[in-house]
Amino acid sequence: MPGTTEMMVILLIAVLLFGANKIPKLARSTGEAMGEFQKGREEVEQELEEMRDGAAEGTDASTVDSAESTETATETET
C-alpha cells in the first residue's frame, strides 16, 4: 500500500495529466464502470449457481428414475 508521500505524487501527476476539472468526472466514470463490472460478475455467479443446482437436481431425478425402472423390470419378470 502506497504511503502518504506516494499518494501525493500520484495525485499531483493525475492533476497534471487530466486537469483539476476532469478528475471528478474520471472518478465518477471509474466508479460506474466498477459497479457495472460487479453487477455483471454477480449475474454470472448466480447463473452458474443455478446451473449447478439444476444439474444436481437432474442427477438426483435420474437416479430415482433408474431405480424405479429397475424395480418395475424386476416386478415384471417375477
mmCIF file of N, CA and C in Angstrom:
data_model
loop_
_atom_site.group_PDB
_atom_site.id
_atom_site.type_symbol
_atom_site.label_atom_id
_atom_site.label_comp_id
_atom_site.label_asym_id
_atom_site.label_seq_id
_atom_site.Cartn_x
_atom_site.Cartn_y
_atom_site.Cartn_z
ATOM 1 N N MET A 1 0.850 -1.173 0.000
ATOM 2 C CA MET A 1 0.000 0.000 0.000
ATOM 3 C C MET A 1 0.897 1.238 0.000
ATOM 4 N N PRO A 2 0.630 2.159 -0.950
ATOM 5 C CA PRO A 2 1.478 3.356 -1.012
ATOM 6 C C PRO A 2 1.270 4.246 0.213
ATOM 7 N N GLY A 3 2.340 4.905 0.609
ATOM 8 C CA GLY A 3 2.289 5.810 1.752
ATOM 9 C C GLY A 3 1.743 7.173 1.354
ATOM 10 N N THR A 4 1.783 8.096 2.293
ATOM 11 C CA THR A 4 1.237 9.437 2.079
ATOM 12 C C THR A 4 1.997 10.178 0.986
ATOM 13 N N THR A 5 3.306 10.104 1.003
ATOM 14 C CA THR A 5 4.110 10.806 0.002
ATOM 15 C C THR A 5 3.824 10.271 -1.399
ATOM 16 N N GLU A 6 3.749 8.949 -1.521
ATOM 17 C CA GLU A 6 3.475 8.350 -2.823
ATOM 18 C C GLU A 6 2.097 8.748 -3.331
ATOM 19 N N MET A 7 1.106 8.788 -2.430
ATOM 20 C CA MET A 7 -0.252 9.182 -2.826
ATOM 21 C C MET A 7 -0.281 10.632 -3.302
ATOM 22 N N MET A 8 0.475 11.509 -2.648
ATOM 23 C CA MET A 8 0.530 12.915 -3.061
ATOM 24 C C MET A 8 1.154 13.041 -4.445
ATOM 25 N N VAL A 9 2.206 12.272 -4.719
ATOM 26 C CA VAL A 9 2.849 12.302 -6.029
ATOM 27 C C VAL A 9 1.878 11.802 -7.092
ATOM 28 N N ILE A 10 1.157 10.713 -6.816
ATOM 29 C CA ILE A 10 0.185 10.166 -7.760
ATOM 30 C C ILE A 10 -0.917 11.186 -8.031
ATOM 31 N N LEU A 11 -1.418 11.838 -6.987
ATOM 32 C CA LEU A 11 -2.450 12.858 -7.137
ATOM 33 C C LEU A 11 -1.946 14.029 -7.973
ATOM 34 N N LEU A 12 -0.715 14.467 -7.732
ATOM 35 C CA LEU A 12 -0.128 15.570 -8.495
ATOM 36 C C LEU A 12 -0.007 15.207 -9.975
ATOM 37 N N ILE A 13 0.448 14.002 -10.243
ATOM 38 C CA ILE A 13 0.573 13.550 -11.639
ATOM 39 C C ILE A 13 -0.807 13.488 -12.292
ATOM 40 N N ALA A 14 -1.824 13.007 -11.566
ATOM 41 C CA ALA A 14 -3.175 12.941 -12.110
ATOM 42 C C ALA A 14 -3.708 14.329 -12.436
ATOM 43 N N VAL A 15 -3.465 15.290 -11.558
ATOM 44 C CA VAL A 15 -3.908 16.668 -11.805
ATOM 45 C C VAL A 15 -3.198 17.232 -13.032
ATOM 46 N N LEU A 16 -1.921 16.977 -13.169
ATOM 47 C CA LEU A 16 -1.176 17.481 -14.322
ATOM 48 C C LEU A 16 -1.640 16.839 -15.629
ATOM 49 N N LEU A 17 -1.939 15.537 -15.578
ATOM 50 C CA LEU A 17 -2.354 14.836 -16.793
ATOM 51 C C LEU A 17 -3.784 15.179 -17.213
ATOM 52 N N PHE A 18 -4.698 15.176 -16.268
ATOM 53 C CA PHE A 18 -6.118 15.299 -16.608
ATOM 54 C C PHE A 18 -6.693 16.684 -16.339
ATOM 55 N N GLY A 19 -6.071 17.460 -15.522
ATOM 56 C CA GLY A 19 -6.614 18.758 -15.153
ATOM 57 C C GLY A 19 -7.560 18.607 -13.973
ATOM 58 N N ALA A 20 -7.664 19.638 -13.164
ATOM 59 C CA ALA A 20 -8.469 19.570 -11.938
ATOM 60 C C ALA A 20 -9.951 19.395 -12.236
ATOM 61 N N ASN A 21 -10.435 19.895 -13.360
ATOM 62 C CA ASN A 21 -11.859 19.804 -13.681
ATOM 63 C C ASN A 21 -12.271 18.408 -14.125
ATOM 64 N N LYS A 22 -11.376 17.669 -14.723
ATOM 65 C CA LYS A 22 -11.729 16.355 -15.261
ATOM 66 C C LYS A 22 -11.604 15.231 -14.241
ATOM 67 N N ILE A 23 -10.927 15.441 -13.147
ATOM 68 C CA ILE A 23 -10.708 14.365 -12.166
ATOM 69 C C ILE A 23 -12.028 13.873 -11.558
ATOM 70 N N PRO A 24 -12.965 14.746 -11.152
ATOM 71 C CA PRO A 24 -14.230 14.219 -10.629
ATOM 72 C C PRO A 24 -15.010 13.403 -11.661
ATOM 73 N N LYS A 25 -14.991 13.841 -12.919
ATOM 74 C CA LYS A 25 -15.657 13.078 -13.977
ATOM 75 C C LYS A 25 -14.987 11.725 -14.172
ATOM 76 N N LEU A 26 -13.675 11.720 -14.125
ATOM 77 C CA LEU A 26 -12.923 10.486 -14.273
ATOM 78 C C LEU A 26 -13.229 9.521 -13.118
ATOM 79 N N ALA A 27 -13.276 10.049 -11.901
ATOM 80 C CA ALA A 27 -13.585 9.215 -10.733
ATOM 81 C C ALA A 27 -15.001 8.668 -10.821
ATOM 82 N N ARG A 28 -15.944 9.489 -11.263
ATOM 83 C CA ARG A 28 -17.341 9.055 -11.389
ATOM 84 C C ARG A 28 -17.475 7.940 -12.424
ATOM 85 N N SER A 29 -16.847 8.123 -13.585
ATOM 86 C CA SER A 29 -16.943 7.102 -14.629
ATOM 87 C C SER A 29 -16.242 5.812 -14.210
ATOM 88 N N THR A 30 -15.157 5.936 -13.468
ATOM 89 C CA THR A 30 -14.472 4.745 -12.961
ATOM 90 C C THR A 30 -15.371 4.004 -11.969
ATOM 91 N N GLY A 31 -16.039 4.739 -11.094
ATOM 92 C CA GLY A 31 -16.958 4.117 -10.139
ATOM 93 C C GLY A 31 -18.126 3.436 -10.823
ATOM 94 N N GLU A 32 -18.676 4.077 -11.854
ATOM 95 C CA GLU A 32 -19.776 3.471 -12.599
ATOM 96 C C GLU A 32 -19.319 2.192 -13.301
ATOM 97 N N ALA A 33 -18.132 2.233 -13.882
ATOM 98 C CA ALA A 33 -17.601 1.050 -14.563
ATOM 99 C C ALA A 33 -17.383 -0.093 -13.577
ATOM 100 N N MET A 34 -16.870 0.223 -12.401
ATOM 101 C CA MET A 34 -16.663 -0.815 -11.391
ATOM 102 C C MET A 34 -18.000 -1.397 -10.930
ATOM 103 N N GLY A 35 -19.025 -0.543 -10.790
ATOM 104 C CA GLY A 35 -20.352 -1.016 -10.404
ATOM 105 C C GLY A 35 -20.944 -1.940 -11.450
ATOM 106 N N GLU A 36 -20.813 -1.576 -12.725
ATOM 107 C CA GLU A 36 -21.310 -2.428 -13.811
ATOM 108 C C GLU A 36 -20.565 -3.755 -13.844
ATOM 109 N N PHE A 37 -19.263 -3.713 -13.640
ATOM 110 C CA PHE A 37 -18.477 -4.942 -13.627
ATOM 111 C C PHE A 37 -18.928 -5.857 -12.495
ATOM 112 N N GLN A 38 -19.152 -5.278 -11.308
ATOM 113 C CA GLN A 38 -19.576 -6.084 -10.168
ATOM 114 C C GLN A 38 -20.968 -6.671 -10.410
ATOM 115 N N LYS A 39 -21.864 -5.888 -10.995
ATOM 116 C CA LYS A 39 -23.204 -6.380 -11.284
ATOM 117 C C LYS A 39 -23.142 -7.545 -12.271
ATOM 118 N N GLY A 40 -22.319 -7.402 -13.305
ATOM 119 C CA GLY A 40 -22.151 -8.476 -14.282
ATOM 120 C C GLY A 40 -21.562 -9.725 -13.657
ATOM 121 N N ARG A 41 -20.586 -9.540 -12.780
ATOM 122 C CA ARG A 41 -19.968 -10.681 -12.105
ATOM 123 C C ARG A 41 -20.981 -11.422 -11.240
ATOM 124 N N GLU A 42 -21.825 -10.668 -10.528
ATOM 125 C CA GLU A 42 -22.843 -11.285 -9.675
ATOM 126 C C GLU A 42 -23.861 -12.050 -10.509
ATOM 127 N N GLU A 43 -24.230 -11.507 -11.682
ATOM 128 C CA GLU A 43 -25.173 -12.198 -12.558
ATOM 129 C C GLU A 43 -24.585 -13.510 -13.056
ATOM 130 N N VAL A 44 -23.320 -13.497 -13.439
ATOM 131 C CA VAL A 44 -22.665 -14.717 -13.915
ATOM 132 C C VAL A 44 -22.580 -15.741 -12.788
ATOM 133 N N GLU A 45 -22.226 -15.304 -11.592
ATOM 134 C CA GLU A 45 -22.156 -16.226 -10.452
ATOM 135 C C GLU A 45 -23.525 -16.831 -10.156
ATOM 136 N N GLN A 46 -24.581 -16.017 -10.249
ATOM 137 C CA GLN A 46 -25.933 -16.512 -9.996
ATOM 138 C C GLN A 46 -26.333 -17.547 -11.057
ATOM 139 N N GLU A 47 -26.017 -17.282 -12.330
ATOM 140 C CA GLU A 47 -26.330 -18.238 -13.386
ATOM 141 C C GLU A 47 -25.568 -19.545 -13.190
ATOM 142 N N LEU A 48 -24.302 -19.455 -12.800
ATOM 143 C CA LEU A 48 -23.532 -20.674 -12.549
ATOM 144 C C LEU A 48 -24.116 -21.470 -11.392
ATOM 145 N N GLU A 49 -24.549 -20.770 -10.347
ATOM 146 C CA GLU A 49 -25.151 -21.448 -9.199
ATOM 147 C C GLU A 49 -26.449 -22.142 -9.610
ATOM 148 N N GLU A 50 -27.255 -21.470 -10.444
ATOM 149 C CA GLU A 50 -28.499 -22.076 -10.923
ATOM 150 C C GLU A 50 -28.202 -23.301 -11.773
ATOM 151 N N MET A 51 -27.149 -23.233 -12.590
ATOM 152 C CA MET A 51 -26.782 -24.383 -13.409
ATOM 153 C C MET A 51 -26.335 -25.547 -12.541
ATOM 154 N N ARG A 52 -25.555 -25.249 -11.487
ATOM 155 C CA ARG A 52 -25.112 -26.308 -10.577
ATOM 156 C C ARG A 52 -26.303 -26.938 -9.867
ATOM 157 N N ASP A 53 -27.238 -26.094 -9.406
ATOM 158 C CA ASP A 53 -28.418 -26.610 -8.714
ATOM 159 C C ASP A 53 -29.269 -27.453 -9.656
ATOM 160 N N GLY A 54 -29.433 -26.994 -10.879
ATOM 161 C CA GLY A 54 -30.204 -27.742 -11.867
ATOM 162 C C GLY A 54 -29.551 -29.064 -12.202
ATOM 163 N N ALA A 55 -28.232 -29.067 -12.316
ATOM 164 C CA ALA A 55 -27.512 -30.303 -12.619
ATOM 165 C C ALA A 55 -27.614 -31.275 -11.445
ATOM 166 N N ALA A 56 -27.534 -30.751 -10.232
ATOM 167 C CA ALA A 56 -27.636 -31.618 -9.053
ATOM 168 C C ALA A 56 -29.033 -32.206 -8.951
ATOM 169 N N GLU A 57 -30.058 -31.402 -9.219
ATOM 170 C CA GLU A 57 -31.437 -31.906 -9.183
ATOM 171 C C GLU A 57 -31.664 -32.908 -10.296
ATOM 172 N N GLY A 58 -31.106 -32.661 -11.468
ATOM 173 C CA GLY A 58 -31.238 -33.586 -12.591
ATOM 174 C C GLY A 58 -30.581 -34.912 -12.291
ATOM 175 N N THR A 59 -29.443 -34.902 -11.614
ATOM 176 C CA THR A 59 -28.741 -36.121 -11.243
ATOM 177 C C THR A 59 -29.573 -36.917 -10.241
ATOM 178 N N ASP A 60 -30.142 -36.226 -9.265
ATOM 179 C CA ASP A 60 -30.975 -36.901 -8.279
ATOM 180 C C ASP A 60 -32.204 -37.513 -8.937
ATOM 181 N N ALA A 61 -32.821 -36.796 -9.852
ATOM 182 C CA ALA A 61 -34.017 -37.291 -10.528
ATOM 183 C C ALA A 61 -33.681 -38.497 -11.385
ATOM 184 N N SER A 62 -32.548 -38.508 -12.104
ATOM 185 C CA SER A 62 -32.192 -39.651 -12.924
ATOM 186 C C SER A 62 -31.911 -40.872 -12.076
ATOM 187 N N THR A 63 -31.304 -40.665 -10.912
ATOM 188 C CA THR A 63 -31.033 -41.790 -10.025
ATOM 189 C C THR A 63 -32.340 -42.403 -9.563
ATOM 190 N N VAL A 64 -33.309 -41.569 -9.221
ATOM 191 C CA VAL A 64 -34.614 -42.070 -8.786
ATOM 192 C C VAL A 64 -35.311 -42.766 -9.938
ATOM 193 N N ASP A 65 -35.280 -42.199 -11.152
ATOM 194 C CA ASP A 65 -35.930 -42.805 -12.311
ATOM 195 C C ASP A 65 -35.329 -44.164 -12.631
ATOM 196 N N SER A 66 -34.015 -44.287 -12.590
ATOM 197 C CA SER A 66 -33.382 -45.559 -12.916
ATOM 198 C C SER A 66 -33.686 -46.600 -11.837
ATOM 199 N N ALA A 67 -33.779 -46.177 -10.579
ATOM 200 C CA ALA A 67 -34.131 -47.110 -9.510
ATOM 201 C C ALA A 67 -35.560 -47.592 -9.682
ATOM 202 N N GLU A 68 -36.477 -46.698 -10.061
ATOM 203 C CA GLU A 68 -37.875 -47.090 -10.276
ATOM 204 C C GLU A 68 -38.006 -48.025 -11.461
ATOM 205 N N SER A 69 -37.283 -47.773 -12.554
ATOM 206 C CA SER A 69 -37.375 -48.643 -13.718
ATOM 207 C C SER A 69 -36.766 -50.004 -13.421
ATOM 208 N N THR A 70 -35.754 -50.077 -12.579
ATOM 209 C CA THR A 70 -35.173 -51.363 -12.174
ATOM 210 C C THR A 70 -36.188 -52.155 -11.369
ATOM 211 N N GLU A 71 -36.888 -51.476 -10.441
ATOM 212 C CA GLU A 71 -37.913 -52.148 -9.641
ATOM 213 C C GLU A 71 -39.052 -52.638 -10.522
ATOM 214 N N THR A 72 -39.479 -51.842 -11.504
ATOM 215 C CA THR A 72 -40.562 -52.221 -12.394
ATOM 216 C C THR A 72 -40.155 -53.415 -13.226
ATOM 217 N N ALA A 73 -38.935 -53.416 -13.720
ATOM 218 C CA ALA A 73 -38.452 -54.525 -14.527
ATOM 219 C C ALA A 73 -38.376 -55.801 -13.695
ATOM 220 N N THR A 74 -37.963 -55.701 -12.453
ATOM 221 C CA THR A 74 -37.872 -56.857 -11.582
ATOM 222 C C THR A 74 -39.258 -57.413 -11.273
ATOM 223 N N GLU A 75 -40.227 -56.530 -11.024
ATOM 224 C CA GLU A 75 -41.595 -56.966 -10.731
ATOM 225 C C GLU A 75 -42.220 -57.624 -11.963
ATOM 226 N N THR A 76 -41.922 -57.157 -13.156
ATOM 227 C CA THR A 76 -42.498 -57.724 -14.374
ATOM 228 C C THR A 76 -41.952 -59.118 -14.626
ATOM 229 N N GLU A 77 -40.703 -59.336 -14.294
ATOM 230 C CA GLU A 77 -40.085 -60.639 -14.522
ATOM 231 C C GLU A 77 -40.622 -61.699 -13.572
ATOM 232 N N THR A 78 -41.034 -61.325 -12.371
ATOM 233 C CA THR A 78 -41.493 -62.309 -11.398
ATOM 234 C C THR A 78 -42.909 -62.646 -11.547
#
